Amino acid sequence: MKISTRVRYGLKALVYIADKSSENKLIRIKEISDEQGVSVQYLEQILFRLKNENIIEGKRGPNGGYKLAKEPKEITLHQLYKILDEEEKVIDCNESEEHKAVCSDGTCSGKCIWGKLDSAMTKILEETTLEEFIKNKDMI
C-alpha cells in the first residue's frame, strides 16, 4: 500500500495547523508551504478539499489563514483519506481484470487477500483520530 502525496501532505498540513492554531491564531498557507516544503498551489488544492468538508475553516485577507473546524479527536484518518484520495478503497485489488470485476461487487473481502487487507486498513484508519496521529507527529 502506498499513501498518496496528497494524503501525506494533507496530514502534515493538518498537524501543523493543529499545533500552531493552539496559539489561537490562523495559519497562513505560505507558512505551511515554507515549513512543509510543498508548493502553495498544491496546498491550496488540498486545503480547499478539507475546507469543503468542514475539517478546516479559512479566512481571506491580511489577517486570514486556516484553523481546524473540529477538535482533532473528532476527525478520523479514514475521513481524511476519503476526502484527500481519489481511490475508493484503501488497498485496491491488484489481481487480473477478471478478479477485479468479481471484487468490485463487494464479495471479495472475505475471499481475496487484498479485500481482507483493505478491510483491516480501513478499520485501523476509522479507529485512529487526528489527535492520536498528532501525538505521534515525530514519526511522520
CSV table of C-alpha atoms in Angstrom, one decimal:
chain,number,residue,atom,x,y,z
A,1,MET,CA,0.0,0.0,0.0
A,2,LYS,CA,1.3,3.4,-0.9
A,3,ILE,CA,-0.3,6.6,0.6
A,4,SER,CA,-0.6,9.3,-2.0
A,5,THR,CA,1.3,12.5,-1.6
A,6,ARG,CA,-2.0,14.4,-1.3
A,7,VAL,CA,-2.9,12.4,1.8
A,8,ARG,CA,0.6,12.7,3.3
A,9,TYR,CA,0.8,16.4,2.7
A,10,GLY,CA,-2.7,16.9,3.9
A,11,LEU,CA,-2.0,15.1,7.1
A,12,LYS,CA,1.2,17.1,7.6
A,13,ALA,CA,-0.6,20.3,7.0
A,14,LEU,CA,-3.3,19.4,9.5
A,15,VAL,CA,-0.7,18.5,12.1
A,16,TYR,CA,1.0,21.9,11.6
A,17,ILE,CA,-2.3,23.8,11.7
A,18,ALA,CA,-3.4,21.9,14.9
A,19,ASP,CA,0.0,22.7,16.5
A,20,LYS,CA,0.1,26.3,15.6
A,21,SER,CA,-3.5,27.2,16.0
A,22,SER,CA,-3.3,26.1,19.6
A,23,GLU,CA,-1.7,29.5,19.9
A,24,ASN,CA,-5.1,30.9,18.9
A,25,LYS,CA,-4.1,32.3,15.5
A,26,LEU,CA,-4.9,31.5,11.9
A,27,ILE,CA,-2.2,29.7,10.0
A,28,ARG,CA,-1.3,31.2,6.6
A,29,ILE,CA,-0.9,28.8,3.6
A,30,LYS,CA,2.5,30.4,2.9
A,31,GLU,CA,3.7,29.5,6.4
A,32,ILE,CA,2.6,25.8,5.9
A,33,SER,CA,4.2,25.8,2.4
A,34,ASP,CA,7.5,27.1,3.7
A,35,GLU,CA,7.5,24.7,6.7
A,36,GLN,CA,6.5,21.6,4.8
A,37,GLY,CA,8.3,22.3,1.5
A,38,VAL,CA,5.2,22.0,-0.5
A,39,SER,CA,4.1,24.4,-3.2
A,40,VAL,CA,1.4,26.9,-2.3
A,41,GLN,CA,-0.7,25.8,-5.3
A,42,TYR,CA,-0.7,22.2,-4.3
A,43,LEU,CA,-1.5,23.1,-0.7
A,44,GLU,CA,-4.4,25.2,-2.0
A,45,GLN,CA,-5.9,22.2,-3.7
A,46,ILE,CA,-5.5,20.1,-0.5
A,47,LEU,CA,-6.8,22.7,1.9
A,48,PHE,CA,-9.7,23.5,-0.5
A,49,ARG,CA,-10.9,19.9,-0.2
A,50,LEU,CA,-10.5,19.9,3.6
A,51,LYS,CA,-12.4,23.2,3.9
A,52,ASN,CA,-15.3,22.0,1.7
A,53,GLU,CA,-15.7,19.0,4.1
A,54,ASN,CA,-15.6,21.2,7.2
A,55,ILE,CA,-12.4,19.9,8.5
A,56,ILE,CA,-10.8,23.3,8.5
A,57,GLU,CA,-12.1,26.9,8.4
A,58,GLY,CA,-10.5,29.6,6.3
A,59,LYS,CA,-10.5,33.3,6.3
A,60,ARG,CA,-9.2,35.5,3.5
A,61,GLY,CA,-7.3,38.8,3.7
A,62,PRO,CA,-4.3,40.2,5.5
A,63,ASN,CA,-5.2,38.5,8.8
A,64,GLY,CA,-6.5,35.4,7.1
A,65,GLY,CA,-5.4,31.8,7.3
A,66,TYR,CA,-6.7,28.4,8.4
A,67,LYS,CA,-7.6,26.7,11.6
A,68,LEU,CA,-9.3,23.4,12.5
A,69,ALA,CA,-13.1,23.4,12.3
A,70,LYS,CA,-13.3,20.4,14.7
A,71,GLU,CA,-11.4,19.0,17.5
A,72,PRO,CA,-8.7,16.6,16.4
A,73,LYS,CA,-10.3,13.8,18.4
A,74,GLU,CA,-13.4,14.2,16.2
A,75,ILE,CA,-11.6,13.6,12.9
A,76,THR,CA,-10.6,10.1,11.9
A,77,LEU,CA,-7.8,9.3,9.5
A,78,HIS,CA,-10.3,7.4,7.3
A,79,GLN,CA,-12.4,10.6,6.9
A,80,LEU,CA,-9.2,12.4,5.8
A,81,TYR,CA,-8.2,9.6,3.5
A,82,LYS,CA,-11.6,9.6,1.8
A,83,ILE,CA,-11.5,13.4,1.4
A,84,LEU,CA,-8.0,13.6,0.0
A,85,ASP,CA,-7.6,10.4,-2.0
A,86,GLU,CA,-9.4,9.7,-5.2
A,87,GLU,CA,-9.4,5.9,-4.7
A,88,GLU,CA,-12.4,4.4,-3.0
A,89,LYS,CA,-10.5,1.6,-1.3
A,90,VAL,CA,-7.5,2.0,0.9
A,91,ILE,CA,-6.0,-1.1,-0.6
A,92,ASP,CA,-7.1,-1.9,-4.1
A,93,CYS,CA,-7.2,-5.4,-5.6
A,94,ASN,CA,-4.2,-5.8,-7.9
A,95,GLU,CA,-5.2,-9.0,-9.4
A,96,SER,CA,-6.3,-9.6,-13.0
A,97,GLU,CA,-9.1,-7.6,-14.6
A,98,GLU,CA,-11.5,-10.6,-14.2
A,99,HIS,CA,-10.6,-10.8,-10.5
A,100,LYS,CA,-11.1,-7.1,-10.1
A,101,ALA,CA,-14.6,-7.4,-11.7
A,102,VAL,CA,-15.5,-10.0,-9.0
A,103,CYS,CA,-14.1,-7.9,-6.2
A,104,SER,CA,-16.0,-4.8,-7.4
A,105,ASP,CA,-19.3,-6.2,-6.2
A,106,GLY,CA,-18.2,-6.2,-2.6
A,107,THR,CA,-18.0,-10.0,-2.3
A,108,CYS,CA,-14.2,-10.0,-2.4
A,109,SER,CA,-13.4,-9.0,1.2
A,110,GLY,CA,-13.9,-12.5,2.7
A,111,LYS,CA,-12.1,-14.4,-0.1
A,112,CYS,CA,-9.3,-12.2,-1.5
A,113,ILE,CA,-6.2,-11.2,0.4
A,114,TRP,CA,-6.5,-7.7,-1.0
A,115,GLY,CA,-10.0,-7.4,0.3
A,116,LYS,CA,-9.0,-8.6,3.7
A,117,LEU,CA,-6.1,-6.1,3.8
A,118,ASP,CA,-8.4,-3.3,2.7
A,119,SER,CA,-10.9,-4.2,5.5
A,120,ALA,CA,-8.2,-4.3,8.1
A,121,MET,CA,-6.5,-1.0,7.0
A,122,THR,CA,-9.9,0.7,6.7
A,123,LYS,CA,-10.7,-0.4,10.3
A,124,ILE,CA,-7.4,1.0,11.6
A,125,LEU,CA,-7.9,4.3,9.8
A,126,GLU,CA,-11.5,4.5,11.2
A,127,GLU,CA,-10.3,3.9,14.7
A,128,THR,CA,-7.4,6.4,14.6
A,129,THR,CA,-8.1,10.0,15.2
A,130,LEU,CA,-6.1,13.0,14.1
A,131,GLU,CA,-5.4,13.6,17.8
A,132,GLU,CA,-3.6,10.2,18.0
A,133,PHE,CA,-1.8,11.0,14.8
A,134,ILE,CA,-0.6,14.4,16.2
A,135,LYS,CA,0.7,12.6,19.3
A,136,ASN,CA,3.0,10.6,17.0
A,137,LYS,CA,4.0,13.5,14.8
A,138,ASP,CA,7.7,12.9,15.4
A,139,MET,CA,7.3,9.7,13.4
A,140,ILE,CA,5.9,11.3,10.3
